Every structure is written in C-alpha cells, then in structure tokens.
Amino acid sequence: LVAALPLAALGRLAAATPQRWSRPLAVLIIGGLLATAVGANYQWYFRDYAAHYKTAVWNTTEMGAVVADFANSVGDMTHAYHVPFPHWADSRLIGIEAGVPGWQNTATNRDQLFIHAQNPAPKLYLVHPDDRQMLGALQLVFPNGRMQRHISDSYPGKDFIIYFVPSGS
C-alpha cells in the first residue's frame, strides 16, 4: 500500500489540475508503471523464482514416488527408509509425497541396519550420494543389496541413491 501512495497522489493531482491533458497523461503514466510492475512480478514469480526454487530444494516428490512404487510392488511402507544427511531432504515430505503423511522411517546408523537385517522382508533405503559411511554400512550388512543412482530429470544435481535389499537378505 505504501508503494501505491505516489500513484494515488499522481491521480489526485491530475484530477485537481484544470488542464485537459493532465488526466490522460496521469492515466498513461500510472498504466505504464502498473504494466511494468506486473511484467516484472510475472517474470520473477513464474520464471526466476521457479528456477531458483528447484536449485534450493530437494526432490522429495521423486523420492516419495520411489517409496510409493516400492510399497505398491514388492515391499511396504514400514520397510522403506530415508537415511538423513545434513542439509538434505525432510523425511516427512517424502512420506507426504508417497501418500502416507505420517511416514517418518529413518535409518540413522549401522546398528539400526543390523536390527533391520533380522527381518527377511524386502527393504528400500534412500541415501544421499555423498553419504559414503552409510552406503558402506549398507553394503556390509546387506551384501546382496542393489545400489542404483536415481538421476533427477526435474531437479538437476539433486540425484539420490536407492539401495534395494531383496527378500531374505
């Protein structure tokens, strides 16, 4: 509202001025300023912001889709895990994107993996590509597991590792 005060003042000044050309000129100036503001806001919000947003956030939509595919095929939501990593994806968002808002399964250390190994159900782990420690632990505890890098089409540079443990491993 404060930014619009000069426009309102210009409109009142034009209305109070007796010259015939003052009103059309004021309308032209105000219209030009508004058109410029609308164009700049459109560019920022629908183009620049969207591109910046994709570089700033993790692709929890894709992670949720992987978890949902696992749960709807060979596994279930209780045996799908997100491995937290500093400044990475939020487990809650992955659950929301997978269609299970309360899902927050995380595997934070090697000891948990040994507990998971006691259950023969197939398992899925989502791991940050730079988390070499947990990838090594997964390979140690589940040597029959398969590691695959999920390359993100929508979020360049936001790849993640899928570590799948088949049934009985």
PDB file of C-alpha atoms in Angstrom, residues 50-121:
ATOM      1  CA  ALA A  50      10.628 -21.378 -10.048  1.00  0.00           C
ATOM      2  CA  ALA A  51      14.150 -21.944 -11.397  1.00  0.00           C
ATOM      3  CA  HIS A  52      15.743 -20.805  -8.127  1.00  0.00           C
ATOM      4  CA  TYR A  53      13.381 -22.974  -6.089  1.00  0.00           C
ATOM      5  CA  LYS A  54      14.418 -26.102  -7.996  1.00  0.00           C
ATOM      6  CA  THR A  55      18.073 -25.441  -7.179  1.00  0.00           C
ATOM      7  CA  ALA A  56      17.359 -24.772  -3.500  1.00  0.00           C
ATOM      8  CA  VAL A  57      15.137 -27.714  -2.533  1.00  0.00           C
ATOM      9  CA  TRP A  58      15.493 -31.464  -2.715  1.00  0.00           C
ATOM     10  CA  ASN A  59      13.284 -33.543  -4.959  1.00  0.00           C
ATOM     11  CA  THR A  60      11.124 -35.152  -2.302  1.00  0.00           C
ATOM     12  CA  THR A  61       8.442 -35.639  -4.963  1.00  0.00           C
ATOM     13  CA  GLU A  62      10.670 -38.107  -6.777  1.00  0.00           C
ATOM     14  CA  MET A  63      11.770 -39.739  -3.520  1.00  0.00           C
ATOM     15  CA  GLY A  64       8.149 -40.157  -2.467  1.00  0.00           C
ATOM     16  CA  ALA A  65       7.332 -41.721  -5.836  1.00  0.00           C
ATOM     17  CA  VAL A  66      10.166 -44.252  -5.398  1.00  0.00           C
ATOM     18  CA  VAL A  67       8.944 -45.146  -1.902  1.00  0.00           C
ATOM     19  CA  ALA A  68       5.320 -45.452  -3.110  1.00  0.00           C
ATOM     20  CA  ASP A  69       6.401 -47.666  -6.037  1.00  0.00           C
ATOM     21  CA  PHE A  70       8.309 -49.904  -3.630  1.00  0.00           C
ATOM     22  CA  ALA A  71       5.332 -50.110  -1.254  1.00  0.00           C
ATOM     23  CA  ASN A  72       2.923 -50.870  -4.097  1.00  0.00           C
ATOM     24  CA  SER A  73       5.086 -53.574  -5.650  1.00  0.00           C
ATOM     25  CA  VAL A  74       7.488 -55.760  -3.661  1.00  0.00           C
ATOM     26  CA  GLY A  75       7.554 -54.089  -0.258  1.00  0.00           C
ATOM     27  CA  ASP A  76       5.612 -51.911   2.125  1.00  0.00           C
ATOM     28  CA  MET A  77       5.960 -48.525   3.785  1.00  0.00           C
ATOM     29  CA  THR A  78       7.272 -49.981   7.054  1.00  0.00           C
ATOM     30  CA  HIS A  79      10.357 -51.350   5.293  1.00  0.00           C
ATOM     31  CA  ALA A  80      11.216 -48.220   3.313  1.00  0.00           C
ATOM     32  CA  TYR A  81      13.735 -45.928   4.976  1.00  0.00           C
ATOM     33  CA  HIS A  82      15.185 -42.480   4.457  1.00  0.00           C
ATOM     34  CA  VAL A  83      18.773 -42.042   5.616  1.00  0.00           C
ATOM     35  CA  PRO A  84      19.082 -38.482   6.982  1.00  0.00           C
ATOM     36  CA  PHE A  85      22.042 -36.405   5.877  1.00  0.00           C
ATOM     37  CA  PRO A  86      22.931 -32.788   6.783  1.00  0.00           C
ATOM     38  CA  HIS A  87      21.010 -30.213   4.737  1.00  0.00           C
ATOM     39  CA  TRP A  88      19.172 -32.890   2.761  1.00  0.00           C
ATOM     40  CA  ALA A  89      15.566 -33.947   2.288  1.00  0.00           C
ATOM     41  CA  ASP A  90      12.977 -33.988   5.082  1.00  0.00           C
ATOM     42  CA  SER A  91      11.588 -37.471   5.812  1.00  0.00           C
ATOM     43  CA  ARG A  92       8.124 -36.047   6.479  1.00  0.00           C
ATOM     44  CA  LEU A  93       7.945 -34.560   2.990  1.00  0.00           C
ATOM     45  CA  ILE A  94       8.911 -37.878   1.433  1.00  0.00           C
ATOM     46  CA  GLY A  95       6.041 -39.523   3.336  1.00  0.00           C
ATOM     47  CA  ILE A  96       3.582 -36.856   2.210  1.00  0.00           C
ATOM     48  CA  GLU A  97       4.677 -37.288  -1.417  1.00  0.00           C
ATOM     49  CA  ALA A  98       4.363 -41.074  -1.057  1.00  0.00           C
ATOM     50  CA  GLY A  99       0.760 -40.635   0.093  1.00  0.00           C
ATOM     51  CA  VAL A 100       1.390 -41.505   3.759  1.00  0.00           C
ATOM     52  CA  PRO A 101       1.676 -38.209   5.679  1.00  0.00           C
ATOM     53  CA  GLY A 102       2.658 -39.836   8.987  1.00  0.00           C
ATOM     54  CA  TRP A 103       5.571 -41.790   7.492  1.00  0.00           C
ATOM     55  CA  GLN A 104       8.931 -40.911   9.011  1.00  0.00           C
ATOM     56  CA  ASN A 105      11.001 -44.083   8.732  1.00  0.00           C
ATOM     57  CA  THR A 106      14.655 -43.225   9.078  1.00  0.00           C
ATOM     58  CA  ALA A 107      17.809 -45.276   9.378  1.00  0.00           C
ATOM     59  CA  THR A 108      20.461 -43.221  11.079  1.00  0.00           C
ATOM     60  CA  ASN A 109      23.247 -45.668  11.922  1.00  0.00           C
ATOM     61  CA  ARG A 110      24.767 -49.081  11.312  1.00  0.00           C
ATOM     62  CA  ASP A 111      23.268 -50.572  14.479  1.00  0.00           C
ATOM     63  CA  GLN A 112      19.782 -49.974  13.111  1.00  0.00           C
ATOM     64  CA  LEU A 113      20.761 -51.785   9.922  1.00  0.00           C
ATOM     65  CA  PHE A 114      21.696 -54.893  11.918  1.00  0.00           C
ATOM     66  CA  ILE A 115      18.244 -54.781  13.535  1.00  0.00           C
ATOM     67  CA  HIS A 116      16.623 -54.395  10.100  1.00  0.00           C
ATOM     68  CA  ALA A 117      18.639 -57.388   8.856  1.00  0.00           C
ATOM     69  CA  GLN A 118      16.794 -59.659  11.293  1.00  0.00           C
ATOM     70  CA  ASN A 119      13.599 -59.159   9.279  1.00  0.00           C
ATOM     71  CA  PRO A 120      13.580 -61.026   5.939  1.00  0.00           C
ATOM     72  CA  ALA A 121      11.190 -58.557   4.241  1.00  0.00           C
TER      73      ALA A 121
END
